[in-house]
Coordinates of C-alpha atoms and ligand atoms in Angstrom, one line a residue:
M141 CA 7.7 3.4 -24.1
A142 CA 8.4 3.1 -20.4
L143 CA 11.5 1.3 -19.3
P144 CA 11.0 -2.5 -18.6
G145 CA 9.5 -3.0 -15.2
F146 CA 8.2 0.6 -15.0
R147 CA 4.5 1.5 -15.3
D148 CA 2.6 4.3 -16.9
F149 CA -0.4 5.3 -14.9
Y150 CA -3.3 6.4 -17.2
P151 CA -6.3 7.9 -15.3
D152 CA -7.9 4.5 -14.8
D153 CA -4.7 3.1 -13.4
C154 CA -4.3 6.1 -11.2
A155 CA -7.8 5.8 -9.9
F156 CA -7.1 2.1 -9.0
R157 CA -3.8 3.1 -7.4
N158 CA -5.4 5.9 -5.4
A159 CA -8.2 3.6 -4.2
I160 CA -5.5 1.3 -2.8
F161 CA -3.6 4.2 -1.2
A162 CA -6.8 5.5 0.3
K163 CA -7.6 2.2 2.0
W164 CA -3.9 1.8 3.2
R165 CA -4.1 5.3 4.8
D166 CA -7.5 4.7 6.3
V167 CA -6.5 1.4 8.0
A168 CA -3.2 2.9 9.3
H169 CA -5.1 5.8 10.8
R170 CA -7.6 3.4 12.4
Y171 CA -4.6 1.8 14.1
G172 CA -3.2 5.1 15.3
F173 CA -0.3 5.3 12.8
V174 CA 1.0 8.6 11.5
E175 CA 2.5 9.2 8.0
Y176 CA 6.1 10.1 7.3
D177 CA 8.2 10.2 4.1
G178 CA 11.8 10.5 3.0
P179 CA 13.8 11.0 -0.2
P180 CA 13.8 8.5 -3.0
L181 CA 17.5 8.9 -3.4
E182 CA 19.9 8.0 -0.6
P183 CA 23.6 7.5 -0.1
L184 CA 24.5 4.1 -1.5
D185 CA 26.1 2.8 1.7
L186 CA 22.8 3.2 3.6
F187 CA 21.6 0.1 1.7
T188 CA 24.9 -1.8 1.1
K189 CA 25.4 -1.8 4.9
K190 CA 21.9 -2.7 6.0
S191 CA 19.7 -4.4 3.5
G192 CA 21.3 -7.8 2.9
Q193 CA 22.9 -9.3 -0.2
E194 CA 19.8 -10.0 -2.2
I195 CA 18.6 -6.4 -2.3
V196 CA 22.1 -5.0 -2.8
G197 CA 22.4 -7.0 -6.0
Q198 CA 19.2 -5.3 -7.2
L199 CA 20.2 -1.7 -6.5
Y200 CA 19.8 1.1 -9.0
N201 CA 23.0 3.0 -8.1
F202 CA 25.1 5.6 -9.8
K203 CA 27.3 8.6 -9.1
D204 CA 25.6 12.0 -9.1
K205 CA 27.2 15.2 -10.6
G206 CA 28.9 15.9 -7.2
D207 CA 30.6 12.5 -7.4
R208 CA 28.5 11.0 -4.6
E209 CA 27.7 7.3 -4.7
I210 CA 23.9 7.2 -4.5
A211 CA 21.0 4.7 -5.0
L212 CA 17.3 4.8 -5.6
R213 CA 15.7 3.3 -2.4
P214 CA 15.0 -0.4 -2.9
E215 CA 13.0 -0.4 0.4
M216 CA 12.0 2.1 3.1
T217 CA 13.3 0.5 6.3
P218 CA 16.9 1.9 6.2
T219 CA 15.5 5.4 5.5
L220 CA 13.1 5.1 8.4
A221 CA 16.0 3.9 10.7
R222 CA 18.0 7.0 9.5
L223 CA 15.1 9.4 10.2
V224 CA 14.4 7.9 13.7
T225 CA 18.0 7.7 14.9
A226 CA 18.7 11.3 13.8
R227 CA 15.8 12.7 16.0
H228 CA 14.8 9.9 18.3
K229 CA 14.7 12.2 21.4
D230 CA 12.0 14.4 19.8
F231 CA 9.4 11.6 19.7
K232 CA 7.5 9.7 22.4
K233 CA 7.9 6.0 22.1
P234 CA 6.5 3.8 20.8
L235 CA 6.4 5.4 17.3
K236 CA 3.7 4.0 15.0
W237 CA 4.6 5.4 11.6
F238 CA 3.6 4.5 8.1
A239 CA 4.6 5.6 4.6
I240 CA 3.8 4.8 1.0
P241 CA 7.1 5.2 -0.9
Q242 CA 7.8 4.2 -4.5
V243 CA 10.7 1.8 -4.3
F244 CA 13.0 0.5 -7.0
R245 CA 14.7 -2.8 -7.5
Y246 CA 16.5 -4.0 -10.6
E247 CA 14.8 -7.4 -10.5
R248 CA 14.1 -9.9 -13.3
Q249 CA 10.7 -8.9 -14.4
Q250 CA 8.0 -11.6 -13.7
K251 CA 4.5 -11.9 -12.6
G252 CA 4.1 -9.8 -9.4
R253 CA 7.6 -8.4 -9.6
L254 CA 8.4 -5.1 -11.4
R255 CA 11.3 -2.7 -11.2
E256 CA 9.3 -0.1 -9.3
H257 CA 6.4 -0.5 -6.9
Y258 CA 4.6 1.4 -4.2
Q259 CA 5.1 -0.1 -0.8
F260 CA 2.8 0.5 2.2
N261 CA 5.3 0.4 5.1
C262 CA 4.0 0.3 8.7
D263 CA 6.6 0.2 11.6
I264 CA 6.5 0.3 15.4
I265 CA 9.6 1.6 17.0
G266 CA 10.6 1.6 20.7
E267 CA 8.4 -1.4 21.9
A268 CA 10.0 -4.7 22.7
S269 CA 6.8 -6.5 24.0
L270 CA 5.1 -9.1 21.8
E271 CA 1.9 -7.0 22.0
A272 CA 3.6 -4.8 19.3
D273 CA 4.0 -7.9 17.1
V274 CA 0.3 -8.7 17.6
E275 CA -0.7 -5.2 16.8
L276 CA 1.4 -5.0 13.7
I277 CA 0.2 -8.4 12.3
A278 CA -3.4 -7.5 13.1
L279 CA -2.9 -4.3 11.1
L280 CA -1.5 -6.3 8.2
I281 CA -4.6 -8.6 8.3
D282 CA -7.0 -5.7 8.7
T283 CA -5.4 -4.0 5.7
L284 CA -6.2 -6.9 3.5
R285 CA -9.7 -7.3 5.0
A286 CA -10.4 -3.7 4.2
F287 CA -10.2 -4.7 0.5
G288 CA -12.9 -7.3 1.1
L289 CA -10.4 -10.2 1.3
T290 CA -11.1 -12.9 3.9
E291 CA -9.3 -15.8 5.6
K292 CA -10.3 -17.9 2.5
D293 CA -8.3 -15.5 0.3
F294 CA -5.1 -15.1 2.2
V295 CA -2.9 -16.3 5.0
V296 CA -0.1 -14.8 7.1
R297 CA 2.6 -17.3 7.6
L298 CA 4.4 -16.8 10.9
S299 CA 7.9 -17.7 11.7
D300 CA 10.7 -16.8 14.1
R301 CA 14.3 -15.9 13.3
I302 CA 15.4 -16.6 16.8
F303 CA 14.0 -20.1 16.4
W304 CA 16.5 -20.6 13.6
S305 CA 19.4 -18.9 15.3
D306 CA 18.9 -21.2 18.3
F307 CA 18.7 -24.1 15.9
M308 CA 22.0 -23.1 14.2
D309 CA 23.6 -22.7 17.7
A310 CA 22.5 -26.1 18.7
H311 CA 23.9 -27.6 15.5
A312 CA 27.1 -25.5 15.7
I313 CA 26.6 -24.0 12.3
P314 CA 29.6 -21.6 11.8
E315 CA 28.8 -17.9 11.6
D316 CA 30.0 -17.5 8.0
Q317 CA 27.7 -20.3 6.8
R318 CA 24.5 -19.0 8.6
Y319 CA 23.3 -16.7 5.8
A320 CA 23.5 -19.6 3.3
F321 CA 21.8 -21.9 5.7
I322 CA 18.9 -19.5 6.2
Q323 CA 18.7 -18.9 2.4
A324 CA 18.5 -22.7 1.8
I325 CA 15.5 -22.8 4.1
D326 CA 14.0 -19.8 2.4
K327 CA 14.3 -21.5 -1.0
S328 CA 13.3 -25.0 0.2
E329 CA 9.8 -24.8 -1.2
R330 CA 11.1 -23.9 -4.7
E331 CA 14.0 -26.3 -4.9
P332 CA 14.3 -30.1 -5.2
K333 CA 14.7 -31.6 -1.7
E334 CA 18.1 -33.1 -2.5
V335 CA 19.5 -29.7 -3.4
T336 CA 18.2 -28.2 -0.1
A337 CA 19.5 -31.2 1.8
Q338 CA 23.0 -30.8 0.3
K339 CA 23.0 -27.1 1.3
L340 CA 21.9 -27.8 4.8
G341 CA 24.3 -30.6 5.5
P342 CA 23.9 -32.9 8.6
A343 CA 21.1 -30.8 10.0
A344 CA 18.9 -31.4 6.9
E345 CA 16.6 -34.2 8.3
E346 CA 15.9 -32.2 11.4
V347 CA 15.1 -29.1 9.4
F348 CA 12.7 -31.0 7.1
A349 CA 10.9 -32.4 10.2
V350 CA 10.4 -28.9 11.6
L351 CA 9.2 -27.6 8.2
A352 CA 6.8 -30.5 7.8
D353 CA 5.3 -30.1 11.3
P354 CA 6.1 -26.7 13.0
T355 CA 4.6 -28.0 16.3
V356 CA 7.4 -30.5 16.9
R357 CA 9.3 -27.7 18.6
K358 CA 7.8 -25.2 21.0
S359 CA 8.0 -21.4 20.4
E360 CA 6.7 -19.3 23.2
R361 CA 7.0 -16.2 21.1
L362 CA 4.8 -17.6 18.4
D363 CA 2.4 -19.1 20.9
T364 CA 2.0 -15.6 22.5
V365 CA 1.5 -13.9 19.1
E366 CA -1.0 -16.4 17.9
A367 CA -3.0 -16.2 21.2
G368 CA -3.0 -12.4 20.9
L369 CA -4.4 -12.7 17.4
R370 CA -7.0 -15.3 18.4
A371 CA -8.2 -13.0 21.1
R372 CA -8.9 -10.4 18.4
G373 CA -10.8 -12.9 16.4
L374 CA -8.0 -13.1 13.8
G375 CA -6.7 -16.6 14.5
D376 CA -7.9 -18.0 11.2
Y377 CA -5.7 -15.6 9.2
V378 CA -2.4 -17.0 10.5
K379 CA -0.4 -20.2 10.2
R380 CA 2.9 -21.2 11.7
D381 CA 5.4 -21.9 8.9
Y382 CA 9.2 -22.0 9.5
T383 CA 10.0 -21.9 5.8
V384 CA 9.5 -18.1 6.1
V385 CA 12.9 -16.6 7.0
R386 CA 12.9 -13.4 4.9
G387 CA 15.6 -12.4 2.5
L388 CA 16.6 -9.2 4.3
A389 CA 19.5 -9.3 6.7
Y390 CA 18.2 -7.2 9.6
Y391 CA 15.4 -9.3 11.0
T392 CA 15.9 -10.6 14.5
G393 CA 12.6 -12.1 15.9
V394 CA 9.1 -12.9 14.7
V395 CA 8.9 -12.7 10.9
F396 CA 5.9 -13.2 8.6
E397 CA 4.7 -13.1 5.1
A398 CA 1.2 -12.8 3.6
F399 CA 0.3 -15.1 0.7
D400 CA -2.9 -15.7 -1.3
R401 CA -4.4 -19.1 -0.3
S402 CA -4.4 -20.3 -3.9
G403 CA -0.6 -20.1 -4.0
E404 CA -0.8 -18.5 -7.4
F405 CA 0.9 -15.2 -6.5
R406 CA 4.2 -14.0 -5.0
A407 CA 4.2 -12.6 -1.4
I408 CA 1.6 -9.9 -0.9
A409 CA 3.5 -8.5 2.2
G410 CA 6.4 -9.3 4.4
G411 CA 8.0 -8.1 7.6
G412 CA 9.1 -8.7 11.1
R413 CA 11.2 -7.6 14.0
Y414 CA 14.6 -5.9 13.5
D415 CA 15.6 -5.0 17.1
T416 CA 19.3 -4.3 16.3
L417 CA 19.1 -2.2 13.0
L418 CA 18.8 1.2 14.7
K419 CA 21.7 0.4 17.0
N420 CA 23.9 -0.7 14.1
L421 CA 22.9 2.2 11.9
G422 CA 22.8 5.1 14.3
N423 CA 23.9 3.8 17.7
V424 CA 20.4 4.2 19.1
D425 CA 19.2 1.2 21.0
L426 CA 15.5 0.9 20.1
P427 CA 13.6 -2.2 19.3
A428 CA 11.6 -2.1 16.0
L429 CA 9.3 -4.1 13.8
G430 CA 7.4 -3.5 10.6
F431 CA 6.1 -4.8 7.3
G432 CA 5.9 -3.7 3.7
M433 CA 3.0 -4.5 1.3
G434 CA 3.5 -3.8 -2.4
D435 CA 0.8 -2.5 -4.7
V436 CA 1.6 -5.0 -7.5
V437 CA 0.6 -8.4 -6.1
L438 CA -2.2 -6.8 -4.1
G439 CA -3.5 -5.2 -7.4
E440 CA -3.3 -8.5 -9.3
L441 CA -5.2 -10.3 -6.5
L442 CA -7.9 -7.6 -6.3
K443 CA -8.4 -7.7 -10.0
V444 CA -9.1 -11.5 -9.7
K445 CA -11.2 -11.3 -6.6
Q446 CA -13.1 -8.0 -6.9
A447 CA -13.5 -6.9 -10.5
G448 CA -14.4 -3.2 -10.6
F449 CA -12.6 -2.2 -7.4
S450 CA -11.5 1.3 -8.2
E451 CA -11.8 4.9 -7.1
I452 CA -14.7 6.5 -9.0
L453 CA -14.2 10.2 -9.3
T454 CA -17.6 12.0 -9.4
L455 CA -18.3 15.6 -10.2
D456 CA -20.6 17.6 -8.0
F457 CA -21.7 19.8 -11.0
Y458 CA -21.5 19.8 -14.7
V459 CA -22.3 23.2 -16.2
A460 CA -23.8 22.8 -19.7
I461 CA -24.0 25.7 -22.1
A462 CA -27.3 25.8 -24.0
D463 CA -26.3 28.9 -26.0
E464 CA -22.7 29.9 -26.6
Q465 CA -23.5 33.6 -26.1
F466 CA -23.9 32.8 -22.4
R467 CA -20.4 31.2 -22.1
P468 CA -19.2 34.1 -19.8
Q469 CA -22.1 33.6 -17.4
A470 CA -21.4 29.8 -17.4
G471 CA -17.7 30.6 -16.6
A472 CA -18.9 32.8 -13.7
L473 CA -21.1 29.9 -12.4
V474 CA -18.3 27.3 -12.7
Q475 CA -16.1 29.7 -10.7
K476 CA -18.7 30.2 -8.0
L477 CA -19.2 26.4 -7.6
R478 CA -15.5 25.8 -7.4
D479 CA -15.0 28.6 -4.9
H480 CA -17.7 26.9 -2.8
G481 CA -15.4 23.8 -2.8
D482 CA -17.5 21.8 -5.2
W483 CA -16.0 19.7 -8.1
A484 CA -17.3 21.3 -11.2
D485 CA -16.5 21.1 -14.9
Y486 CA -17.8 22.4 -18.2
P487 CA -17.1 22.2 -22.0
L488 CA -14.1 24.1 -23.2
K489 CA -15.5 24.5 -26.7
P490 CA -19.0 24.7 -28.3
M491 CA -20.8 21.4 -28.1
K492 CA -24.3 20.2 -28.8
L493 CA -26.4 20.2 -25.6
G494 CA -27.0 16.4 -26.0
K495 CA -23.2 15.7 -26.1
Q496 CA -22.8 17.9 -23.0
L497 CA -25.4 15.9 -21.1
E498 CA -23.6 12.7 -22.1
A499 CA -20.4 14.1 -20.8
A500 CA -22.1 14.9 -17.5
T501 CA -23.3 11.3 -17.2
E502 CA -19.9 9.9 -18.1
R503 CA -18.3 12.1 -15.4
H504 CA -20.9 10.9 -12.8
A505 CA -22.1 14.5 -12.2
T506 CA -24.5 14.7 -9.3
Y507 CA -26.1 17.9 -10.7
I508 CA -26.2 19.5 -14.1
C509 CA -26.7 23.2 -14.5
I510 CA -27.9 24.3 -17.9
V511 CA -27.1 27.9 -18.8
G512 CA -29.5 29.2 -21.3
E513 CA -31.5 32.4 -21.9
E514 CA -33.0 32.2 -18.3
I515 CA -29.6 33.5 -17.2
L516 CA -30.7 36.9 -18.3
Q517 CA -33.1 36.9 -15.4
G518 CA -30.4 35.3 -13.2
N519 CA -31.7 31.7 -13.4
V520 CA -30.4 28.3 -14.5
Q521 CA -32.0 24.9 -15.0
L522 CA -30.8 22.6 -12.3
K523 CA -31.1 18.9 -12.9
K524 CA -30.6 16.1 -10.4
S525 CA -28.9 13.2 -12.2
D526 CA -30.2 10.3 -10.2
T527 CA -33.9 11.2 -10.1
R528 CA -33.9 13.3 -13.3
Q529 CA -35.8 16.0 -11.5
S530 CA -35.3 19.5 -12.8
K531 CA -36.1 23.0 -11.7
L532 CA -35.4 26.7 -12.5
V533 CA -33.3 28.2 -9.7
P534 CA -31.7 31.7 -9.1
V535 CA -27.9 31.4 -9.6
D536 CA -27.2 33.4 -6.5
Q537 CA -29.2 31.0 -4.3
I538 CA -28.2 27.7 -6.0
F539 CA -26.8 26.1 -2.8
N540 CA -30.2 26.6 -1.1
H541 CA -31.8 24.5 -3.8
L542 CA -29.9 21.2 -3.4
A543 CA -31.5 19.6 -0.4
P544 CA -34.0 16.8 -1.2
E545 CA -37.0 18.6 0.3
T546 CA -36.5 21.6 -2.1
W547 CA -37.3 19.4 -5.2
P548 CA -40.8 19.3 -6.6
A549 CA -42.6 15.9 -6.4
A550 CA -41.4 13.5 -9.1
E551 CA -44.7 13.3 -11.0
N552 CA -44.5 17.0 -11.9
Q553 CA -41.2 16.4 -13.7
R554 CA -40.7 16.2 -17.4
Ligands
LIG258 P1 10.1 -7.2 1.2 O1 9.6 -8.5 1.5 O2 11.4 -7.1 0.4 O3 10.3 -6.3 2.5 O4 9.0 -6.4 0.3 C1 7.7 -6.3 0.9 C2 6.7 -6.5 -0.2 O5 6.9 -5.6 -1.3 C3 6.6 -7.8 -0.9 O6 5.9 -8.7 -0.1 C4 6.0 -7.5 -2.2 O7 4.6 -7.4 -2.0 C5 6.5 -6.1 -2.5 N1 7.6 -6.2 -3.4 C6 8.9 -6.4 -3.2 N2 9.7 -6.4 -4.3 C7 8.8 -6.2 -5.3 C8 9.0 -6.0 -6.7 N3 10.1 -6.1 -7.3 N4 7.9 -5.8 -7.5 C9 6.6 -5.7 -6.9 N5 6.4 -5.8 -5.5 C10 7.5 -6.0 -4.8 C11 10.8 -5.1 2.6 O8 11.0 -4.4 1.7 C12 10.9 -4.6 4.1 N6 11.7 -3.4 4.1 C13 9.6 -4.5 4.7 C14 9.7 -4.0 6.1 C15 9.2 -2.9 6.6 N7 10.2 -4.7 7.1 C16 10.2 -4.0 8.2 N8 9.5 -2.8 7.9

């Protein structure tokens, strides 16, 4: 059995996962993002220094045989920062990079939370203007739209870390209490009001007023981001919500999280600006922003919303063997089809022809070639699965006999 919180991927699960990955890649490419990757194991201190207490408590870390302190990556952002700071001069800014790493967190297993997941990461590096925030949030929205989800299904909650740091300045919250203050806001939806009030101290009432009505205080940054999204026709997908502060330590500006509208699931995605991380980590002063979207909550949501969403692998050809003595010729035909770049399969052991035709249907084969005694004259029966048309064709010209106009009229068919 797999370890708790780890998944096995049987072919159906893989097909589902691949369909998700394919959409992720497609939308990222549509937005001009390029793919990168990094190692799943990193030096432990990459995360202890940069990720924030919550994630550090969830690290899978150990010593390797060379006595190095290492950890399985719990997120991709520190690795991205390491990669970019090491070679930042080699790349024109802004960078628009994406990755689909598997990441590992020793979390309490619950609905939507496992101990490994795949996370679509999209980041823009080297652009301070809010246009980059708009572009990134639009990409997040369009990623979910690509799965057929609409503004009725999900919402991106927008917030601003600077808003809260200004607020804490105004209320003279000491530096060493700020993380706890932000965490109390983060947890305010899940905890009784009195508990949150106690954690927030004298500023509590004012915090509650802002949470209840985010318009009581102006935020030019959020106004600009919202206007940019409205101009793209995406205004209905976002909502201002200052309860979103994000658990990770490195965020510095606009932050956001995507949730299903029903409120049934954990966050689908989260991200924001982290303009100081690259400076702190590699002494390279580059603004940055990004988001991560896991495959777990998204998968649960898709299963509810769009039953049947999956990647269906279809064969181009199934080669059936009508008479075992012609197996060598069938093998040669399979080879020819594969050399041509087609997806082709055939039975590895003797099987009744009826069973072979069933197998071809199960595998969604577009064409079926039946190798029988006609092969002695160099011919095979070629069947078209959708129309059930069939004809005898010379093997060496098989590819000239696929086009629709080469098939006899349907009424002449058996
Ligand atoms: P995060 O909010 O920790 O952000 O994770 C992003 C998403 O990953 C979550 O919204 C959720 O969908 C998924 N996720 C997180 N933990 C789990 C888990 N245990 N099981 C299943 N899914 C999970 C980050 O990791 C940031 N590094 C994102 C980012 C990229 N920020 C800037 N660039």
